[in-house]
Coordinates of C-alpha atoms (C1' of nucleotides) in Angstrom, one line a residue:
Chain R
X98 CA -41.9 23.5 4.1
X99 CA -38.5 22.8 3.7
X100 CA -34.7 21.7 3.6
X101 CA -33.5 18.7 6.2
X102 CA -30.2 18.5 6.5
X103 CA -28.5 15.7 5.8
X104 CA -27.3 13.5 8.9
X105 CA -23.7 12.4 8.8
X106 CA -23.6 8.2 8.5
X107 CA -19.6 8.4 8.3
X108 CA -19.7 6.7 12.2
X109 CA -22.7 4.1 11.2
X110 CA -20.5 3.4 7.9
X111 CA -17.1 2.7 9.5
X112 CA -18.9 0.8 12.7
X113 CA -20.2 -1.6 9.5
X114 CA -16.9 -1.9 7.7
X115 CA -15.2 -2.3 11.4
X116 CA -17.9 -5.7 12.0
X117 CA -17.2 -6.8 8.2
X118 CA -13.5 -6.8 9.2
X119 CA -14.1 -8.7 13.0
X120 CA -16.0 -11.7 10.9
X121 CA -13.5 -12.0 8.1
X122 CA -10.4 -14.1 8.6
X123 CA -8.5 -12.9 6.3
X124 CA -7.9 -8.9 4.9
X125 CA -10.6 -7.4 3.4
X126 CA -9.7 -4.9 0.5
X127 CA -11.5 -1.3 0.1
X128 CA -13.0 -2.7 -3.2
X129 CA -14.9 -5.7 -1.1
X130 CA -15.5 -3.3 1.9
X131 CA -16.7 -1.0 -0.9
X132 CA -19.4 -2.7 -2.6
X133 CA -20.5 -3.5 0.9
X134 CA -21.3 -0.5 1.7
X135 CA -21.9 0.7 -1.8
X136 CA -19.6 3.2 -2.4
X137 CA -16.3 3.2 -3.9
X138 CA -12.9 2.2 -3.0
X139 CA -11.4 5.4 -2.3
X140 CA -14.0 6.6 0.0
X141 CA -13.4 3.5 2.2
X142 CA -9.7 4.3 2.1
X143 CA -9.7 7.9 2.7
X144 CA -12.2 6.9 5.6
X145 CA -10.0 3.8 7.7
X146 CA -6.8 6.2 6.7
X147 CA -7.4 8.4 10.3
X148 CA -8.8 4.7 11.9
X149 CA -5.3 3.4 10.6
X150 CA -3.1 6.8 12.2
X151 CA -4.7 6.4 15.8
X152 CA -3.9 1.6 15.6
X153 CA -7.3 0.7 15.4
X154 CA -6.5 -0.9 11.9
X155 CA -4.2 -2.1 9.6
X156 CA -3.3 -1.6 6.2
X157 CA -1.7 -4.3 3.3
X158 CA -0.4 -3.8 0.0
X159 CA -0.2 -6.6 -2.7
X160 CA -1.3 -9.8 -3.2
X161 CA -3.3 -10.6 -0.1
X162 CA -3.5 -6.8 1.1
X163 CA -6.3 -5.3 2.5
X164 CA -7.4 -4.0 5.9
X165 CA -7.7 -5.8 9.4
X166 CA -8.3 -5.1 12.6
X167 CA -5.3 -3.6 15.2
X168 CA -7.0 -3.2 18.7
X169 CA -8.7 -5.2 21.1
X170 CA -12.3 -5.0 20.4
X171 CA -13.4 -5.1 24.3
X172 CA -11.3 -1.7 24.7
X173 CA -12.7 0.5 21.8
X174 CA -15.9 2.4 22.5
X175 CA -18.0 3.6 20.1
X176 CA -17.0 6.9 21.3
X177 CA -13.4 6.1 21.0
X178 CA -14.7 5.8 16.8
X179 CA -16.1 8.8 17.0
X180 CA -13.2 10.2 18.0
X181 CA -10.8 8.6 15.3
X182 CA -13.4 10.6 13.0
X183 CA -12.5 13.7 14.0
X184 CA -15.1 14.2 17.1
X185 CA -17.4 15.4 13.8
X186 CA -20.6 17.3 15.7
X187 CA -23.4 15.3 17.2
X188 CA -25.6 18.1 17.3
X189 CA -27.6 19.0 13.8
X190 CA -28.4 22.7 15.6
X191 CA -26.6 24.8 17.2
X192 CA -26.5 28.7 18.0
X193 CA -26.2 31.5 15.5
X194 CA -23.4 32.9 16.6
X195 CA -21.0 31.6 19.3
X196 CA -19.9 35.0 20.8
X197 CA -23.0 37.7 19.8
X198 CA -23.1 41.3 20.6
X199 CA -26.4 41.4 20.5
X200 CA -27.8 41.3 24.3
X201 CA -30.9 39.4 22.9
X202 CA -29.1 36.7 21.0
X203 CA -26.7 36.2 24.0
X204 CA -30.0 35.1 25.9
X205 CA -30.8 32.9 23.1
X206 CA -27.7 31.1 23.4
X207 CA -27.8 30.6 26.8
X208 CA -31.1 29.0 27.1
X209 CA -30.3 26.6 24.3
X210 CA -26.3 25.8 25.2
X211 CA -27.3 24.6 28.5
X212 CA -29.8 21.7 26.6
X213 CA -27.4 21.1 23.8
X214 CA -24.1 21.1 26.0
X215 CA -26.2 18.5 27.9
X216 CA -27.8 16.1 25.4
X217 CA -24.2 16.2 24.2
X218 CA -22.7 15.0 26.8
X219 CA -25.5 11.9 27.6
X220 CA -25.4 11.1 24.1
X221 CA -21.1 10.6 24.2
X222 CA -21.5 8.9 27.8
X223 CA -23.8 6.6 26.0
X224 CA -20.8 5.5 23.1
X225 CA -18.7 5.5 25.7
X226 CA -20.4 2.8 27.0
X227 CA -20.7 0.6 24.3
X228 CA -17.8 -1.5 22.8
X229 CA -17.0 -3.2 19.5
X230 CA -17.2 -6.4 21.5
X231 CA -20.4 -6.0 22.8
X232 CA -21.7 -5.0 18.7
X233 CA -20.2 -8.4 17.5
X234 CA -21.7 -10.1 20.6
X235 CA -25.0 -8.3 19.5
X236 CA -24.7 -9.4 16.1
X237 CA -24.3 -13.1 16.2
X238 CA -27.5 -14.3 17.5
X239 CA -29.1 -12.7 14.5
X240 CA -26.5 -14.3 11.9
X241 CA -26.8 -17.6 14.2
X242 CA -31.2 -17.1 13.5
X243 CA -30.5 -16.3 9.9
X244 CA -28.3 -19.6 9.1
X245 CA -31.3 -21.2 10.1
X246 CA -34.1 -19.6 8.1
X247 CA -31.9 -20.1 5.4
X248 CA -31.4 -24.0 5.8
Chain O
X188 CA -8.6 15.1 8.7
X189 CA -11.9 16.5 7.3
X190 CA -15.8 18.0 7.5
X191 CA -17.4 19.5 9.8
X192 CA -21.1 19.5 8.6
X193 CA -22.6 23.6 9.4
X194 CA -24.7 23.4 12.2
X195 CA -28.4 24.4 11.5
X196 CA -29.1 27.5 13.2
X197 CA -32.8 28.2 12.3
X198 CA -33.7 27.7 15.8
X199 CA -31.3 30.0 17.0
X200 CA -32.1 32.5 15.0
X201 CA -35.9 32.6 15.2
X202 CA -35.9 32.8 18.4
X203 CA -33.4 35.7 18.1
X204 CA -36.3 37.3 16.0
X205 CA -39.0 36.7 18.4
X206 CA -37.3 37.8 21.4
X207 CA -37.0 41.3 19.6
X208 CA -40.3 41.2 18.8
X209 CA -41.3 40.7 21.9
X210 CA -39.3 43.4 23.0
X211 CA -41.0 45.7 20.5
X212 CA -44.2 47.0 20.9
X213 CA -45.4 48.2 17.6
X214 CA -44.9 45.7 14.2
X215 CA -41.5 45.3 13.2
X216 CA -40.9 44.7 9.7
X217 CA -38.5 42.0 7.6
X218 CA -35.9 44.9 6.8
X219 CA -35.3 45.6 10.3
X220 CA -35.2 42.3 11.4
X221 CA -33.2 41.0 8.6
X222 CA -30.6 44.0 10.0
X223 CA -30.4 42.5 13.4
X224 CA -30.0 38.9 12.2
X225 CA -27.5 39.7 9.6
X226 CA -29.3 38.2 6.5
X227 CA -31.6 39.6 3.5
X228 CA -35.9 40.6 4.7
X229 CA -37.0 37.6 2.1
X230 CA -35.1 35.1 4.3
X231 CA -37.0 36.2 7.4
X232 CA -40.3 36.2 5.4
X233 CA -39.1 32.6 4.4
X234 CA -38.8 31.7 7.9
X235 CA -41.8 33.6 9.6
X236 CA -44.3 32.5 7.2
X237 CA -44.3 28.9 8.6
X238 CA -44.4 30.3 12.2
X239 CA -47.6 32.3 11.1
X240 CA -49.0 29.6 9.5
X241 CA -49.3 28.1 13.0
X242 CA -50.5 31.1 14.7
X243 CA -47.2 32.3 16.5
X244 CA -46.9 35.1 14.9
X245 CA -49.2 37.9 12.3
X246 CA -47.9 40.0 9.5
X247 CA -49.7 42.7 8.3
X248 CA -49.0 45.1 5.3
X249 CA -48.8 48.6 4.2
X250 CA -48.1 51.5 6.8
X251 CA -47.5 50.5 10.4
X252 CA -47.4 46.8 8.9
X253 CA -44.5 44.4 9.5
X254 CA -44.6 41.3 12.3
X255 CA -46.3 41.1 15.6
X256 CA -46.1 38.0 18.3
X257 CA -49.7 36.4 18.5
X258 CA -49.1 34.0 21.1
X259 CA -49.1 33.9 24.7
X260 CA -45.5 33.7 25.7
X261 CA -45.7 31.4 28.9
X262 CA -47.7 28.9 26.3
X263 CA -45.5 28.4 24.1
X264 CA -42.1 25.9 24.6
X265 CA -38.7 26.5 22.3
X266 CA -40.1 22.9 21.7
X267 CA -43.2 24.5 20.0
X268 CA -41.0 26.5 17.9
X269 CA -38.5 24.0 16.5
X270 CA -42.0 21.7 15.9
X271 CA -43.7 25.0 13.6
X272 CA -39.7 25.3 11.8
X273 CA -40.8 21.6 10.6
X274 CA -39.6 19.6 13.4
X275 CA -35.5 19.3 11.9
X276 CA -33.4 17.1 13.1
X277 CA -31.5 17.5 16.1
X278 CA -28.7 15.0 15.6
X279 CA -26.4 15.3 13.1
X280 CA -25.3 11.7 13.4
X281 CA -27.5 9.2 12.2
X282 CA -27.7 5.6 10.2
X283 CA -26.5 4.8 7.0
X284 CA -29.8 3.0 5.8
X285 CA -32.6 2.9 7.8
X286 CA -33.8 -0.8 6.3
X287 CA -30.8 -2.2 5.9
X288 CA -30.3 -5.5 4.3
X289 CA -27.5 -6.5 6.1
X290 CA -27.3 -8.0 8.9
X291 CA -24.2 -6.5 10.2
X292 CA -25.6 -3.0 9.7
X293 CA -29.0 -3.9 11.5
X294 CA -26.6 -4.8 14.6
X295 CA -25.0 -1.3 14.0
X296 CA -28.6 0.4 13.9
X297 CA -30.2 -1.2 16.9
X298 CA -26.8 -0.1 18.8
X299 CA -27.1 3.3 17.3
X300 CA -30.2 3.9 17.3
X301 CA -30.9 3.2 20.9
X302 CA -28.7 6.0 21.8
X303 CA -29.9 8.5 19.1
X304 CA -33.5 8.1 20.1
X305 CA -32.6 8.2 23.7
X306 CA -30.5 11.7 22.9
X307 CA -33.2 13.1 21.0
X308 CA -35.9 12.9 23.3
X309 CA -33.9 14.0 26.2
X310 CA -33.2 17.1 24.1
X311 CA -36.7 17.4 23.2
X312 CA -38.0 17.3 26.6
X313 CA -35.5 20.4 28.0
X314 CA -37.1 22.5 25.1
X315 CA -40.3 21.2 26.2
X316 CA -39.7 22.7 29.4
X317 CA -38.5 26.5 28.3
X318 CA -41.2 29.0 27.0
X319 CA -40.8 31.9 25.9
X320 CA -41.5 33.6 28.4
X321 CA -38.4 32.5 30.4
X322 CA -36.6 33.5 27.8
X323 CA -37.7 36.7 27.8
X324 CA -37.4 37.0 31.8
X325 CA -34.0 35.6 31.3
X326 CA -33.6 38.5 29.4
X327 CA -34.6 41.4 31.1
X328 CA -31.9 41.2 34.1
X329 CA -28.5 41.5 31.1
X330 CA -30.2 44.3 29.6
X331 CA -30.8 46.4 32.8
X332 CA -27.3 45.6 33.6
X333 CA -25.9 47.1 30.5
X334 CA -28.0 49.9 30.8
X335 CA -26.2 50.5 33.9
X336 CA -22.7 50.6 32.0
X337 CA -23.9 52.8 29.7
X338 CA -25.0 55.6 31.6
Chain B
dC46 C1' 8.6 -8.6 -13.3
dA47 C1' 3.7 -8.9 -13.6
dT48 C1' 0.0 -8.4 -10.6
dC49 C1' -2.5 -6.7 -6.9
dA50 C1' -3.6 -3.5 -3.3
dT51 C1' -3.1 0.7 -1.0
dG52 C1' -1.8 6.1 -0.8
dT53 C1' -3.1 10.3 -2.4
dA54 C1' -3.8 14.3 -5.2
dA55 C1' -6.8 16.4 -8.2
dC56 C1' -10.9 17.0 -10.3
dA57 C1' -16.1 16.2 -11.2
dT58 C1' -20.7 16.1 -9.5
dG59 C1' -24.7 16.8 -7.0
dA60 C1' -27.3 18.5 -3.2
dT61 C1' -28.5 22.2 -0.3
dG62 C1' -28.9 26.5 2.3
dA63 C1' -28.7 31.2 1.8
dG64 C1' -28.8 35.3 -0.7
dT65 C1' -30.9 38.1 -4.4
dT66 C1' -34.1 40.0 -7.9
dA67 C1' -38.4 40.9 -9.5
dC68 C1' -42.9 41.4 -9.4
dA69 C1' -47.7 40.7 -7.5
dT70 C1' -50.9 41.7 -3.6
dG71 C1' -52.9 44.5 -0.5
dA72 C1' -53.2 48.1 3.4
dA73 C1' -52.7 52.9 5.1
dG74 C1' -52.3 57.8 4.4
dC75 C1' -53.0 61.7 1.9
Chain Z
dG9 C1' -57.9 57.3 -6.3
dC10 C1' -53.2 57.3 -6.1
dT11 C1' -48.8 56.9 -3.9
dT12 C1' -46.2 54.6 -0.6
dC13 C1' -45.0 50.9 2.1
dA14 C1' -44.8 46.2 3.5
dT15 C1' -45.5 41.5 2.8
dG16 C1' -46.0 37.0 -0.5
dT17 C1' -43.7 34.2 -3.5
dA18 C1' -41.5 32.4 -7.5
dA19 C1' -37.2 32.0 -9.7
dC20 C1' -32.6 32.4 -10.1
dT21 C1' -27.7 32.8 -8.6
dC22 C1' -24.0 31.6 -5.6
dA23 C1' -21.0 29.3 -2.3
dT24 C1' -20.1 25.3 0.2
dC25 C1' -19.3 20.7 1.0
dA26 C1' -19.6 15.6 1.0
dT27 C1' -19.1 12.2 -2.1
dG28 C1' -17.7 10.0 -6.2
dT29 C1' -14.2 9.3 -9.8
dT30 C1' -9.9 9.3 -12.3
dA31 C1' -5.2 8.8 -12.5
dC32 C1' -0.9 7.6 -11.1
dA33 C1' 2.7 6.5 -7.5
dT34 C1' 4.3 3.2 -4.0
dG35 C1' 5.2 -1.1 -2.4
dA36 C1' 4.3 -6.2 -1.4
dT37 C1' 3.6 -10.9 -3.1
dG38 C1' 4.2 -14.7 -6.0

DNA sequence: CATCATGTAACATGATGAGTTACATGAAGC
DNA sequence: GCTTCATGTAACTCATCATGTTACATGATG
């Protein structure tokens, strides 16, 4: 029938750019950060400019500019990215109205808060859990296996 | 900073229409229904007709037509429901690519993804566990109360 | 001082959900 | 049979919103 809304990828996007940044040695720039995710500059600025307010990266003008990573990787969760984002909503549904007059829509939202407040909450326990460290760590076995197909 | 992607509230407000019908015991028709749920009769046709196709509900025309429940309450989960409105996503979070060629991004997806998936079916399961029925019982008790008040 | 990179405002674009109109179909009542 | 009522559905408008794009200012490096 219909419609499927599209899911928000700004966290999956930024988590990419964030394990660019950890392998690189030197600054990236938004254009190189860019292609890699294939979108343009500006997005990727306007994007790490709330990671840059709250430390967890750094910004460069001029020659040699670009973006690098300010925190300790073992100390930001993936939750802790979310948050930089703005804490956007995990949930794609939600109730009609938040305060209804309507007796019968007040049952509604009770019945379905309770599951959503609660598949909320796992779902942020489970980013919480998880740190930029342990994504690189997760990461280099695969690059260390690919290095060798490609020999 | 930014966003804030609108909630889908389909869900919501289906079951909004159901539990009036349930509530009612002769056909209600779109008009009326569109009046409790704030929106135009062909919306709640839009909706509806993919809950008839599945046998939830009948509409029937002419005089004394309108919408009637065709399902046995207790049998049917808030799970059932979101599956007949096409099964939409629940999160609103979700991967940039899904086949990435990147090897940095597949790290990002198997992290993600783990967590998403695990989210989802929790979420799925506490649907699975309320009928209709419950809602409906969950019902009754507020609007015997009000009653009360407005005697 | 030329070049490079970010900072940011402003505008363009495209997708999508919801609302609306219009008309066809068919059932009930008279 | 004809009128009325209700759904069925296509087609269109409308508002919203994320993303892309342009343009220019700011400031650092060589």
């Amino acid at each position: 029938m219909m419609s499927y809304m599209k899911r928000d990828s700004r966290l999956s996007g930024v988590l990419h750019v964030l394990l660019h940044m950890a392998a690189a040695e030197t600054p990236m720039t938004s254009e190189v950060l860019a292609r890699a995710m294939d979108t343009n500059p500006v997005v990727i600025r306007r994007i790490l400019a709330g990671l840059r307010e709250q430390g967890y990266v750094r910004s460069g003008k001029g020659h040699g500019g670009g973006w690098v990573l300010a925190c300790d990787l073992k100390k930001v969760s993936l939750r802790d990215i979310w948050s930089a984002l703005g804490s956007p909503p995990l949930l794609a549904i939600g109730n009609r109205t938040e305060t209804p007059g309507c007796l019968v829509e007040q049952a509604v939202n009770r019945a379905l808060g309770k599951s959503f407040a609660d598949a909320e909450a796992r779902l942020l326990a489970q980013l919480g859990k998880v740190s930029l460290a342990t994504l690189v760590a997760d990461l280099k076995p695969s690059m260390a296996a690919h290095h060798k197909e490609t020999l």
